[in-house]
Each structure stands twice: as structure tokens, then as C-alpha cells.
Short mmCIF file of C-alpha atoms and ligand atoms in Angstrom, two decimals:
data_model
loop_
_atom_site.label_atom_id
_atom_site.label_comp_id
_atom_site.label_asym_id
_atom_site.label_seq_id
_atom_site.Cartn_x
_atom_site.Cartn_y
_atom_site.Cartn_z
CA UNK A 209 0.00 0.00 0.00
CA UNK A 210 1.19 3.68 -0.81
CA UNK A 211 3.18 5.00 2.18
CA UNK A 212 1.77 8.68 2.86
CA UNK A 213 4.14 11.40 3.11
CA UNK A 214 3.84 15.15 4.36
CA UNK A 215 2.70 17.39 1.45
CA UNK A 216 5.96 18.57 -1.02
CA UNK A 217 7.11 21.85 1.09
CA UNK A 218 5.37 21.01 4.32
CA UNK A 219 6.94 19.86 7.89
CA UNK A 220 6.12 17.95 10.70
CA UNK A 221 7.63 19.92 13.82
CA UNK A 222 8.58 16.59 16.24
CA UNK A 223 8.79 16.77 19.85
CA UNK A 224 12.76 17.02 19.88
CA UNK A 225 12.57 20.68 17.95
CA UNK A 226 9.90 21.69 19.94
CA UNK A 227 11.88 23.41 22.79
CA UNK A 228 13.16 25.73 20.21
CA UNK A 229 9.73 26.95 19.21
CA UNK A 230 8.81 27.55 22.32
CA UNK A 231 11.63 29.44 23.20
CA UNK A 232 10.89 31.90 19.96
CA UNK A 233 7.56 32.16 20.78
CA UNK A 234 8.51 32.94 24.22
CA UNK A 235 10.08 35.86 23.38
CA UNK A 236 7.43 36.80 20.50
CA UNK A 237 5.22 37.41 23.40
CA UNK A 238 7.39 39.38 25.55
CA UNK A 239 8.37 41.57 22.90
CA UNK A 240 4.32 42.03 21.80
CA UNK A 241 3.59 43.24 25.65
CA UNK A 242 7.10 45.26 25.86
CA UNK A 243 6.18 47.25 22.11
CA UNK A 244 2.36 47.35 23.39
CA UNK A 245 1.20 45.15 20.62
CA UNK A 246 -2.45 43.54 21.09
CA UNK A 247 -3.39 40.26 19.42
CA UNK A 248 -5.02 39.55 16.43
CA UNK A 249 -6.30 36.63 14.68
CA UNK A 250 -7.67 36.29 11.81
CA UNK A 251 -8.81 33.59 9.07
CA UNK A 252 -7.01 31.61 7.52
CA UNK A 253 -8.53 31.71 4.15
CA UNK A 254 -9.74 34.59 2.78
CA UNK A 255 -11.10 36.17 -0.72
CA UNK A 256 -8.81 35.81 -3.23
CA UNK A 257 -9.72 39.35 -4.40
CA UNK A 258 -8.04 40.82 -1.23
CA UNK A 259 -4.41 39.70 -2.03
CA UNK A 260 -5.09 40.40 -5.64
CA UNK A 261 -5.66 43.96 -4.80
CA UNK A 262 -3.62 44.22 -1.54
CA UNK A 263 -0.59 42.74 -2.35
CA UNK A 264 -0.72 43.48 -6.83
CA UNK A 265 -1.52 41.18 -9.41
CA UNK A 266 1.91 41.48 -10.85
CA UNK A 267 4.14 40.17 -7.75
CA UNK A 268 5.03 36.29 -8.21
CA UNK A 269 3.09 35.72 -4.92
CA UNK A 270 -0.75 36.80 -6.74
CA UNK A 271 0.58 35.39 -10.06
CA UNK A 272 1.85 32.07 -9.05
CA UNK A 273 2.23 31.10 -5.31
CA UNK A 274 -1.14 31.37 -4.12
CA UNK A 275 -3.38 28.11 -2.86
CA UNK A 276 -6.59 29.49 -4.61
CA UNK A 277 -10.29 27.63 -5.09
CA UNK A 278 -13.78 27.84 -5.18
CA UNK A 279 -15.97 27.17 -2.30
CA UNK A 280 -18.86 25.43 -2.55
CA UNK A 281 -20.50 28.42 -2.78
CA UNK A 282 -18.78 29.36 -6.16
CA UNK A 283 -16.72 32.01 -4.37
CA UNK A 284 -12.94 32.10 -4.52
CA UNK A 285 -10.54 32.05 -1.64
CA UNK A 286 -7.17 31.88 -1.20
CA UNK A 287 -5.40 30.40 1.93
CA UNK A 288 -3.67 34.00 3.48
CA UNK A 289 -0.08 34.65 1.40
CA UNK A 290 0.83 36.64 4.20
CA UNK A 291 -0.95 38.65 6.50
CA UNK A 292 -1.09 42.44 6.33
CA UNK A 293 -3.41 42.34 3.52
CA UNK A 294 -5.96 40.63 6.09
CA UNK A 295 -5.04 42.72 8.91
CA UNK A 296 -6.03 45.64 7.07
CA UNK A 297 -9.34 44.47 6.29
CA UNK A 298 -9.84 43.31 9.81
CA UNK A 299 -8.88 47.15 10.88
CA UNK A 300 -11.02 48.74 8.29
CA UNK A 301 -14.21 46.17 8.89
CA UNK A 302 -13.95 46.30 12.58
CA UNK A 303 -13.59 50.15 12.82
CA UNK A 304 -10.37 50.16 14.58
CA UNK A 305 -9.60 53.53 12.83
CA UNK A 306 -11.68 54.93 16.30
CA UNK A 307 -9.25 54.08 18.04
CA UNK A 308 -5.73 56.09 19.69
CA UNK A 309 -3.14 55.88 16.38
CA UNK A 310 -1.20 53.96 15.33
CA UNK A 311 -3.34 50.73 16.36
CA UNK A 312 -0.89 48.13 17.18
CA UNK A 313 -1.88 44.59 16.27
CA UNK A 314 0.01 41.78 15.83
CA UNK A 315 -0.69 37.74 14.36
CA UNK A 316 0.94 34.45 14.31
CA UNK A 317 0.28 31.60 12.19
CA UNK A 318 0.35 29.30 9.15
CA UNK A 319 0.99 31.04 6.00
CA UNK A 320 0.90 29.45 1.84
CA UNK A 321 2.94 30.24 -0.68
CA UNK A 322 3.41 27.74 -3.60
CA UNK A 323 6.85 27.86 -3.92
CA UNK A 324 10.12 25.27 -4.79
CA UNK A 325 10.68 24.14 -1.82
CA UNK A 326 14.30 24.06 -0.36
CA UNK A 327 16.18 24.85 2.81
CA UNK A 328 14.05 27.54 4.73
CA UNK A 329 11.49 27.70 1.84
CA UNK A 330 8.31 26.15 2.68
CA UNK A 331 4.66 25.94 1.34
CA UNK A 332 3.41 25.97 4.79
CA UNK A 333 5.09 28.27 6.81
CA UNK A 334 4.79 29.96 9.88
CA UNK A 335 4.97 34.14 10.39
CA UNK A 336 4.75 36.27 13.58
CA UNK A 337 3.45 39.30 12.38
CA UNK A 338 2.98 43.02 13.92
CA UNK A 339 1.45 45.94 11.98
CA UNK A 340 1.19 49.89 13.80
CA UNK A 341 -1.38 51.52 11.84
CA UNK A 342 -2.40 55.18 11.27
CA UNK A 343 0.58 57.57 12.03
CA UNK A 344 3.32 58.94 9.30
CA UNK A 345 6.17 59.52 11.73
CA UNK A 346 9.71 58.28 10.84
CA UNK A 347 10.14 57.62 14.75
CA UNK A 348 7.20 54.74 13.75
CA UNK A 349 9.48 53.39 11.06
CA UNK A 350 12.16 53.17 13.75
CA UNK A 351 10.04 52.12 16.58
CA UNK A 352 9.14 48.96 13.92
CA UNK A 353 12.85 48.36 13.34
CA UNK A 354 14.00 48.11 16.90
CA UNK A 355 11.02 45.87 17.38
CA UNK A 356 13.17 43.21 15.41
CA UNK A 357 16.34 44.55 16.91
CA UNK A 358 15.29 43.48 19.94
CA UNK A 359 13.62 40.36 18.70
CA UNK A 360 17.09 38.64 17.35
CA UNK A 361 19.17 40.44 20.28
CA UNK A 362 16.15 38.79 23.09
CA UNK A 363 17.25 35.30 20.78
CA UNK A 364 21.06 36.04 21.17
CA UNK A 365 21.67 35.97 17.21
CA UNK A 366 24.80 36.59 15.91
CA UNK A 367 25.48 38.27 12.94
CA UNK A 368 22.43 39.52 11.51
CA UNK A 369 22.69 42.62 8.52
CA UNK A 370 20.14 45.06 8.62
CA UNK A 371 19.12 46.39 5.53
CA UNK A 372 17.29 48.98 4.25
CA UNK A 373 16.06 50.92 1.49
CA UNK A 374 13.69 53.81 0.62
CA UNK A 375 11.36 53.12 -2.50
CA UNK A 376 9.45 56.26 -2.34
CA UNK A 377 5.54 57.28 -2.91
CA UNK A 378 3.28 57.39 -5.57
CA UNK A 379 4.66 61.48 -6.14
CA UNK A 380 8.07 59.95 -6.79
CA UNK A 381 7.91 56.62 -7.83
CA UNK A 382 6.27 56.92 -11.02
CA UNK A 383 9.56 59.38 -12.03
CA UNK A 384 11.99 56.69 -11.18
CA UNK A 385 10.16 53.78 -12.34
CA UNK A 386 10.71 55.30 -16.08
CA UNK A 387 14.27 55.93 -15.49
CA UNK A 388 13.86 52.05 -14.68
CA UNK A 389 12.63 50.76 -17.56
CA UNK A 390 14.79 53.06 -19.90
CA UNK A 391 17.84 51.68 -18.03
CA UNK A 392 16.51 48.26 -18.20
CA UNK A 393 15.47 48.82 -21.76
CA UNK A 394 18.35 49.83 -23.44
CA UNK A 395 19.93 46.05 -22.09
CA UNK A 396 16.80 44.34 -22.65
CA UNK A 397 18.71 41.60 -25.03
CA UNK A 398 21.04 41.23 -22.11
CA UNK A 399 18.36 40.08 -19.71
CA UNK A 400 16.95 36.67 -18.27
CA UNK A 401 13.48 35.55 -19.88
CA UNK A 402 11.64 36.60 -16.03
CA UNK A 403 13.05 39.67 -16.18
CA UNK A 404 12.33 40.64 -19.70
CA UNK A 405 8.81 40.15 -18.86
CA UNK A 406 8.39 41.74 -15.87
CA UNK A 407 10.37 44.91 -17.26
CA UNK A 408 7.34 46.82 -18.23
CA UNK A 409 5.00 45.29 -15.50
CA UNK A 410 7.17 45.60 -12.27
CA UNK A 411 10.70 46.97 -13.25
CA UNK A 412 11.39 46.95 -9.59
CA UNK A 413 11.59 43.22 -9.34
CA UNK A 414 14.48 43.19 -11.78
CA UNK A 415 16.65 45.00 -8.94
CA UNK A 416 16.59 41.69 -6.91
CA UNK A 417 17.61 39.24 -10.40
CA UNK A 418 19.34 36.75 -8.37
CA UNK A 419 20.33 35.78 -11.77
CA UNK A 420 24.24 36.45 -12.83
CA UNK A 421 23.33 37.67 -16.15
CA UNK A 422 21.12 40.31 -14.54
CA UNK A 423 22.72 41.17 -11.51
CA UNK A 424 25.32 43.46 -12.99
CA UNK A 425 22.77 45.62 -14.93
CA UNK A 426 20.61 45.74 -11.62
CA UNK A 427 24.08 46.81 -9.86
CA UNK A 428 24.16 49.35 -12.16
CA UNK A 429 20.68 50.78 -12.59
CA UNK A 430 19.64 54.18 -10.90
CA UNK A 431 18.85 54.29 -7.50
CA UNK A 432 15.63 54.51 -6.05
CA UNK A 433 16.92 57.14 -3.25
CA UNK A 434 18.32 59.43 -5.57
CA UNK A 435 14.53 60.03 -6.92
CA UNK A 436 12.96 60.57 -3.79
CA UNK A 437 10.49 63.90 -3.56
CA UNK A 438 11.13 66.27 -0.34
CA UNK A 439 8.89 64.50 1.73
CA UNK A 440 10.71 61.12 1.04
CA UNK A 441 14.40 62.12 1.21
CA UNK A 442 13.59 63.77 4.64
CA UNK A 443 11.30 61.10 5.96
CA UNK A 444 14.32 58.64 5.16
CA UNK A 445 17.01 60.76 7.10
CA UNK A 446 14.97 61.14 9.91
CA UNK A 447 15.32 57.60 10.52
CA UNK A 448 18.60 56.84 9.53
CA UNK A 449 19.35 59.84 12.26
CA UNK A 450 17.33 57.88 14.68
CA UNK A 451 19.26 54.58 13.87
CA UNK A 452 22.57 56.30 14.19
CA UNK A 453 21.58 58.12 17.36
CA UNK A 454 20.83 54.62 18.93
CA UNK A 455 23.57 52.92 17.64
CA UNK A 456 22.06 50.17 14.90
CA UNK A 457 24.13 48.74 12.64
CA UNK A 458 22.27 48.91 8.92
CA UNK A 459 23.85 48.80 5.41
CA UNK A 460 21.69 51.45 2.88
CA UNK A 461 20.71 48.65 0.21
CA UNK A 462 19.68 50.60 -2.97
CA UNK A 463 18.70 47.12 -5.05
CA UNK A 464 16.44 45.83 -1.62
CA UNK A 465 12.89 45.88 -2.98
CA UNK A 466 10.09 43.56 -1.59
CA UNK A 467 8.02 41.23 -3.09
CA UNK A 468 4.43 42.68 -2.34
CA UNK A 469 3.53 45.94 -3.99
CA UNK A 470 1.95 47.89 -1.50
CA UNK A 471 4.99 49.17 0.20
CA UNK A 472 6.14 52.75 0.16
CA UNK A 473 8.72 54.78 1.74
CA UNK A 474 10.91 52.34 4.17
CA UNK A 475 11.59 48.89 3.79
CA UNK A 476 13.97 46.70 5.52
CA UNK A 477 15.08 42.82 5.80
CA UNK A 478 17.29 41.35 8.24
CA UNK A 479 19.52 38.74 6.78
CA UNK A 480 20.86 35.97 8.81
CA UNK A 481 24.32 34.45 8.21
CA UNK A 482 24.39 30.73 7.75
CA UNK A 483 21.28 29.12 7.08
CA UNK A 484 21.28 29.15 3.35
CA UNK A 485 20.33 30.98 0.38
CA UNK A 486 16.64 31.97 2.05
CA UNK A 487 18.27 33.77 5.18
CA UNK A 488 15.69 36.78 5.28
CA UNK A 489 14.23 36.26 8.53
CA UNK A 490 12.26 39.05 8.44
CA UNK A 491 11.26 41.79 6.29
CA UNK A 492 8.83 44.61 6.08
CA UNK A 493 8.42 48.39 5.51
CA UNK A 494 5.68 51.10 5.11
CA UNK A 495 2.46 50.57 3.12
CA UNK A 496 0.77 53.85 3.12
CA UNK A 497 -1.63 53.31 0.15
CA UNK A 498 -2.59 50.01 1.40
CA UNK A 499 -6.14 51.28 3.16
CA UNK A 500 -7.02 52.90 0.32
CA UNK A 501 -6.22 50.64 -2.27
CA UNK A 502 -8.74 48.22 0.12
CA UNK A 503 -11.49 50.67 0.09
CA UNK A 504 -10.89 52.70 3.36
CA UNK A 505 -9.66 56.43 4.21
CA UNK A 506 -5.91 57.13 3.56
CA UNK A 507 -4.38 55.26 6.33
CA UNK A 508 -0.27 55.01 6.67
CA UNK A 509 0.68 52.07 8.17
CA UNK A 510 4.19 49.77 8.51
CA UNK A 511 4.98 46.90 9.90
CA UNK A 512 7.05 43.28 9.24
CA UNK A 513 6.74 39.43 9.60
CA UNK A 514 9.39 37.41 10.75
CA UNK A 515 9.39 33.59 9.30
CA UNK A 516 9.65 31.22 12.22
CA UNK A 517 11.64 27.98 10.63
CA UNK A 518 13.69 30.74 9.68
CA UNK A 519 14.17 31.60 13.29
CA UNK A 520 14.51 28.24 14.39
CA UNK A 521 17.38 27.38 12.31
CA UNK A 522 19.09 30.17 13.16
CA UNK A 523 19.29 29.42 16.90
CA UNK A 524 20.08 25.72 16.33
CA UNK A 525 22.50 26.64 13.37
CA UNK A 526 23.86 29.18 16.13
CA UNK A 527 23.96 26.56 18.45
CA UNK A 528 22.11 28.88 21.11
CA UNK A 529 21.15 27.44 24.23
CA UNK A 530 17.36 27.03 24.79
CA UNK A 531 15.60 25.84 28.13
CA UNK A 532 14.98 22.11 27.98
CA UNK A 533 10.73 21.13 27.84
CA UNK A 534 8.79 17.71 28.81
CA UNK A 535 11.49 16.55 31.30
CA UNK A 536 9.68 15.37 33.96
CA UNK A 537 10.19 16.18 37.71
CA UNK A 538 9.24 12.87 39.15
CA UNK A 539 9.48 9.43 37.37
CA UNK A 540 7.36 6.50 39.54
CA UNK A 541 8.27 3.50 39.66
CA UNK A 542 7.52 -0.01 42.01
CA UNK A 543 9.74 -2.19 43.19
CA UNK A 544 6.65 -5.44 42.81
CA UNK A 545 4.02 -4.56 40.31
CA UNK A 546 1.75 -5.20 43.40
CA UNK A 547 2.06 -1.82 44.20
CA UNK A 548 1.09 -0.44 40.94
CA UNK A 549 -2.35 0.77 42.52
CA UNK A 550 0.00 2.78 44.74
CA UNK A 551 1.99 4.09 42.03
CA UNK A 552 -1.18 5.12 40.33
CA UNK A 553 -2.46 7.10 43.06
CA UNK A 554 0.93 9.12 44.03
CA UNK A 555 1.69 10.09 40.31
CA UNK A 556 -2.02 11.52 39.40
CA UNK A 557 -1.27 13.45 43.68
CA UNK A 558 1.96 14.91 41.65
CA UNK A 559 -0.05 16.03 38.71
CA UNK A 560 -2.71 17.74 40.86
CA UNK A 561 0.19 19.20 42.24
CA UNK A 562 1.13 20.65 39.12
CA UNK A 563 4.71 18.39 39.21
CA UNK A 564 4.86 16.69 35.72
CA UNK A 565 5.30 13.20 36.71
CA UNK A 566 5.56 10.08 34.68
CA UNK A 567 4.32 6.33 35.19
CA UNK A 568 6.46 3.25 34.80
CA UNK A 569 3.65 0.90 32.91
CA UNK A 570 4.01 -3.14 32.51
CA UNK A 571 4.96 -4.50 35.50
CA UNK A 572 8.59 -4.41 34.16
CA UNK A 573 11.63 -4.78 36.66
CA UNK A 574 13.16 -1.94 38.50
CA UNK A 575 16.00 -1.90 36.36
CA UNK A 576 14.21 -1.37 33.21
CA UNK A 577 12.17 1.32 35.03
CA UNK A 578 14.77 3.33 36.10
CA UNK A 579 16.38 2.72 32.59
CA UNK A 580 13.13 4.61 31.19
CA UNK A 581 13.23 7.27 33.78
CA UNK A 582 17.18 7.96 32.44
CA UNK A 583 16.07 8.20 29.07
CA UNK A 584 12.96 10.68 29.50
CA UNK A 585 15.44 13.02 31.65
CA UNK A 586 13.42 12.46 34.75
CA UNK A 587 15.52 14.64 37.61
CA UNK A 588 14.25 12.36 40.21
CA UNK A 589 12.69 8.90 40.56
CA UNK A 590 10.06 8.05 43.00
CA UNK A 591 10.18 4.37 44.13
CA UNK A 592 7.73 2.14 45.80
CA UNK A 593 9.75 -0.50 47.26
CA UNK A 594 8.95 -3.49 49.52
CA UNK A 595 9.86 -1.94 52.58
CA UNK A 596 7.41 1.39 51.32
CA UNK A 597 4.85 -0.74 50.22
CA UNK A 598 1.43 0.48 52.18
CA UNK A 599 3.05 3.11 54.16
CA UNK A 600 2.36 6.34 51.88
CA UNK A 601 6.43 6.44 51.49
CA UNK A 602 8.68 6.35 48.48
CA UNK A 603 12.48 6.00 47.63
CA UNK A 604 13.58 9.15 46.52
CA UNK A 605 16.68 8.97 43.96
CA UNK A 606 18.21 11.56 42.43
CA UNK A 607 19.14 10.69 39.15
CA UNK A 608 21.99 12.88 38.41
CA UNK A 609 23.98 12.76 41.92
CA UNK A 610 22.63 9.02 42.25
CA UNK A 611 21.46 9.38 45.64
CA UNK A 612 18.52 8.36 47.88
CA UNK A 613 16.19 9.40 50.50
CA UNK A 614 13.26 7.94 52.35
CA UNK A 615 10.25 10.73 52.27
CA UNK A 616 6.73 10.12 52.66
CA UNK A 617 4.49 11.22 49.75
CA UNK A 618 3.24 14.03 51.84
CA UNK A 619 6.82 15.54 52.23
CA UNK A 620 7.54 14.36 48.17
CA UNK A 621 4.78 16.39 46.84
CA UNK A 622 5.55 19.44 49.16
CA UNK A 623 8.97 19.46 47.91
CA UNK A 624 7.85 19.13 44.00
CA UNK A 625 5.31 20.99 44.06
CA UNK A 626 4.73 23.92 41.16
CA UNK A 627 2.72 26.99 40.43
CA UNK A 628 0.35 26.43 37.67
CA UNK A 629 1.66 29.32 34.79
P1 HAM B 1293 7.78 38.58 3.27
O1 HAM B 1293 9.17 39.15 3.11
O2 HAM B 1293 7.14 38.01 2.08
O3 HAM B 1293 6.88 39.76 3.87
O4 HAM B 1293 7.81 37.48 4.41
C1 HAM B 1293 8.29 37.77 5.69
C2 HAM B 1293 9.18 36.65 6.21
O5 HAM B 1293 8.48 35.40 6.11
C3 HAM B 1293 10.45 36.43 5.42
O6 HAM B 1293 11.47 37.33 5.82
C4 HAM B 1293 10.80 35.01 5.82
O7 HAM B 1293 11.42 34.97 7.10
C5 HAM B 1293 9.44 34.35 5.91
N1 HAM B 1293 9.13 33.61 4.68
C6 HAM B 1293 8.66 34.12 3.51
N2 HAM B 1293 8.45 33.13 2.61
C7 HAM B 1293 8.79 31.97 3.22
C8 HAM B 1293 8.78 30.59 2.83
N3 HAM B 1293 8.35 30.19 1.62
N4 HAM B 1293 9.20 29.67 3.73
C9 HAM B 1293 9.63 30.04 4.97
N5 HAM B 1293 9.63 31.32 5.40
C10 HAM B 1293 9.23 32.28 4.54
C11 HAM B 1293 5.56 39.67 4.14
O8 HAM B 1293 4.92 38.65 4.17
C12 HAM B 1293 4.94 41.00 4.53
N6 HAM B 1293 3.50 40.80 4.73
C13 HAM B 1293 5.63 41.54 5.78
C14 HAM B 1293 5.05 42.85 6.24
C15 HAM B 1293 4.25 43.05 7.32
N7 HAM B 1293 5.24 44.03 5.64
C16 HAM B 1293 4.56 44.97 6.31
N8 HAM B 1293 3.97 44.39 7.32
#
């Protein structure tokens, strides 16, 4: 019979790489409460005519990654490409633009992209995403950054590159997009097949050609921050002042332009070293047309994602230290599977207790218990042995110092007892 695999470009996350998830999303949280970020969820399909507009018919994600079908109802949807697109909605439907600005709101979750697959490039993947909506001030754009500075600095990464880039408005853009595609143009023979036909559609994309035939002409094409209208240019110092003034490390990257069209102004990507071609572990930038181009007032908004495999195999690639999870406190175990009932009774006391505690099952012999116990990292063993047998007492051993203690099971869950989080 055919052996069933996980989809092409999906993962199972087993219980061994689970301590390193929890550790990110640890520190997700803590940096959503320190930034005063509330949560939002939101579906995880939605209509396909959302990302069409929100995120632009010409980027690769609307024209070719997106899970798309028809409901039952003959309505398309689209399992969520990313999220902003959806969080906008959610603010404009909900009438969130009552409240103080900029609304802070941040998601987690699975994400779809129909991509090739490789190392850190899934179909199913996971984002953290936070989003401050309604306010224009550079010190936004910078508040936004040092939300990720702190996010890899809370994980202890090591070097990361900052990047960013300023890609300018709709007063601007239009101005440097020509100079673009006359640049482009006049080496259209020179360029790969993608590029030649995104040229007149999204000349943008050709900055970030990974291709070598392209990547010289991109190197050499006019820079988006030398177009930039008065409002632009001064918008962009501001923040590079405020990134100097504090100290962050960024590199000025005039070819970093981002997949999704709504962005304007700032964008940025942090880069980490070492875990492959796809080491962009997050990106993001400023989307002020983005309300509008949903049907709502003008709205200015920025925000990023951060992709959490990507995160993941950057602190085990790093080899960073993360709290251990499931080890259990207490291991039980009997001496004479006669006093199983026993055992039964003091391990579901420790639960109550809160004190995870594990159950040696099948009457097997000590040894092979305390074998177990050794292999599930139990810090302590609780035995039942003949001489304990009926008297509410237990062999306490220590399993790392290999030492042992008589203590009654009132004094064993005292001592092991936990606070419930
Ligand atoms: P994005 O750059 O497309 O931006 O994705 C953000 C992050 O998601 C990437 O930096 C990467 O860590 C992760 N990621 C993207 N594609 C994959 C994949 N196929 N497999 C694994 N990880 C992946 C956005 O999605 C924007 N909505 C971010 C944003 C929020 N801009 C403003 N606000």
C-alpha cells in the first residue's frame, strides 16, 4: 500500500525541535507586551480578491504562489499569502480607525505560498506578524525596526545585517520607475526571460535578479533614493538619524525591494548568516496606500513578519542554548508490580500538584524502570519499594547525583510541588 508522506514543502515539527519553538515564541510574546502590541487573529482563508488587490496582481506571490479555489459556494478564496493584507481588512471592517493611532496589532500563524521548496522555503510556513497603523512619523518606522532589533538580540543571534532601502511614494515613484525601464530597456537583449517580462509590469523586481546575467545591470541601474520627492528624502534621514543616534548597525541597500507591492517609503530585511540561500528572517516596511487601495480612508501604516523555521534554524544553526521542555520532575516507579495501585495514586497526587510526573507501565523490573526514567530526563525517581509498600512512602533517587532518600508522599509532593503558569 502507498506510504503517505507530508505534502511537497510542508513539515512535521517533532517533539525534539519543539523546545526551540517555544523558546521563539517565548520571546514573541514578551516583545508584543514590551512594544504594546495587542493580538489579532484572523482567518485563515480569505477572498482571493483581497491579495489580488492588496498585495498586486503582478508580484510572483498573486501570479503564481497562491493556494486558490472555489468554495462550494462558487466564491474564490485563497489560503492568506501573508498577512497584512488581512489585517487591514480586519482594521477597516472592525472600525479600529476609532481608536488612539497607530493601532498596534500583531498575528501568528500558518501562512501558503506555492513555492520550490528548499532549505528555509516552505509551502506551509509559519509568520509572527505586527502591523502599527495610522501615524506617518519616521520615529514609527524606527520604533518597527527596533522591534526586530530586539527580537534577534532577546534570541542572542549573531550576525544579523540590517538592511534597508527607501522606494518612495506614488509622487516619486512613477519618475523613477521610467528611469527604470529606460535603463533596463536599453539592455533588454542582455536580460533573463523573467526579467524581460516583468520589465514593463514591475521593473522593480528586476533589482533583486538573483540571476548572474542580470545582476550586474541591476548593480548598475539608478537608484531609487536618488529620486525621492522632499517628503521622502527627509522622511528617510529622519530615521537613519534615529538609527545612528541609537547605535544600529544597517547597510543602505539601494537594489532591496520587496516582493508585495503595496509598500512605500521604508523597507527593511534582516539577513541571517548561515542558514542558506533563504536567510531573510524578516522583512517589512511602510504601506501607506494600502487602506485605500482596500477601500478605506488614507491610512499610513508599517509593519514586518518574521518567518519562524527561519528563526529556528538560526538558533540551532547558532547553536544557542534554549531551556529544555517535557522533562519530567518525578518518574514513579515499584519495586513489585503489586504496588502499581499505589503508584497510580501518588503520580495523578503529583499532577494535581502541578509536578509533571511520569508512570512506569508493565509491570517491568526496577532496572528497566529506572532505565526509562534515564532516558525521559526524569531529575528524580520516586520508588515504591517493599519496605514502602502500604506506608504512603517512596524512595527518593536523584538521578543525576545518584542518591537516595526515604520521604513520605506528603513531604515528596511538598517538595515538588509547582505553580500552575
Ligand atoms: P515577506 O518578506 O514576504 O513579507 O515574508 C516575511 C518573512 O516570512 C520572510 O522574511 C521570511 O522569514 C518568511 N518567509 C517568507 N516566505 C517563506 C517561505 N516560503 N518559507 C519560509 N519562510 C518564509 C511579508 O509577508 C509581509 N507581509 C511583511 C510585512 C508586514 N510588511 C509589512 N507588514
Amino acid at each position: 500500500m502507498k506510504k503517505f508522506q507530508s505534502p511537497k514543502g510542508t513539515r512535521d515539527v517533532l517533539p525534539a525541535e519543539q523546545k526551540y519553538w517555544r523558546q521563539v515564541e517565548q520571546v514573541l510574546d514578551s516583545l508584543a507586551r514590551i512594544f504594546g502590541y495587542e493580538r489579532l487573529d484572523l482567518p485563515v482563508f480569505e477572498s482571493t480578491a483581497l491579495f489580488q488587490r492588496g498585495v498586486g496582481t503582478g508580484t510572483d506571490i498573486v501570479e503564481k504562489e497562491m493556494y486558490t479555489f472555489t468554495d462550494k459556494g462558487g466564491d474564490s478564496m485563497t489560503l492568506r499569502p501573508e498577512f497584512t493584507a488581512g489585517v487591514i481588512r480586519a482594521y477597516l471592517e472592525n472600525g479600529m480607525a476609532s481608536r488612539p493611532k497607530p493601532v498596534k496589532l500583531w498575528s501568528y500563524g500558518p501562512i501558503f505560498r506555492y513555492e520550490r521548496p528548499q532549505a528555509g522555503r516552505y509551502r506551509q510556513f509559519t509568520q509572527f506578524n505586527i502591523e502599527a497603523i495610522g501615524e506617518m512619523d519616521p520615529a514609527l518606522d524606527f520604533e518597527i525596526m527596533s522591534a526586530a532589533w530586539q527580537l534577534f538580540s532577546d534570541l542572542k543571534f549573531r550576525n544579523l545585517c540590517f538592511q534597508i532601502n527607501s522606494i518612495g511614494c506614488p509622487a516619486c515613484r512613477p519618475g523613477y520607475m521610467e528611469q527604470l525601464k529606460a535603463h533596463f530597456r536599453s539592455h533588454e537583449k542582455d536580460l533573463c526571460g523573467d526579467c524581460r517580462n516583468r520589465l514593463e509590469k514591475n521593473p522593480l523586481r528586476l533589482l533583486d535578479c538573483k540571476k548572474e546575467t542580470c545582476k550586474p545591470l541591476a548593480d548598475r541601474a539608478p537608484r531609487a533614493a536618488d529620486f525621492l520627492c522632499k517628503e521622502c528624502a527627509d522622511h528617510f534621514e529622519t530615521l537613519k538619524r534615529y538609527l545612528d543616534s541609537m547605535a544600529m548597525p544597517y547597510t543602505v541597500n539601494p537594489r532591496l525591494v520587496r516582493g508585495l507591492d503595496y509598500y512605500t517609503k521604508t523597507v527593511f530585511e534582516v539577513w541571517a548568516e548561515g542558514i542558506g540561500a533563504q536567510n531573510a528572517v524578516c522583512g517589512g516596511g511602510r504601506y501607506d496606500g494600502l487602506a485605500e487601495i482596500l477601500g478605506g480612508p488614507p491610512t499610513p501604516g508599517i509593519g514586518f513578519a518574521a518567518g519562524i523555521e527561519r528563526l529556528v534554524m538560526t538558533l540551532m544553526h547558532q547553536q544557542i542554548p534554549v531551556p529544555e521542555t517535557g522533562r519530567p520532575d518525578v518518574y514513579v516507579a515499584c519495586q513489585d508490580p503489586k504496588a502499581m495501585p499505589e503508584a497510580v495514586r501518588l503520580a495523578t497526587l503529583l499532577r494535581q500538584a502541578g509536578t509533571p510526573a511520569v508512570l512506569g507501565f508493565g509491570g517491568r523490573s526496577l532496572k528497566a524502570q529506572l532505565r526509562e526514567a534515564d532516558n525521559r530526563g526524569a531529575r528524580f525517581t520516586a520508588i515504591i519499594g517493599e519496605e514502602e509498600l502500604g506506608k504512603q512512602a517512596v524512595q527518593v533517587r536523584d538521578m543525576t547525583k545518584a542518591v537516595q532518600e526515604q520521604l513520605s508522599w506528603t513531604d515528596l509532593i511538598t517538595r515538588f510541588r509547582r505553580p500552575r503558569d
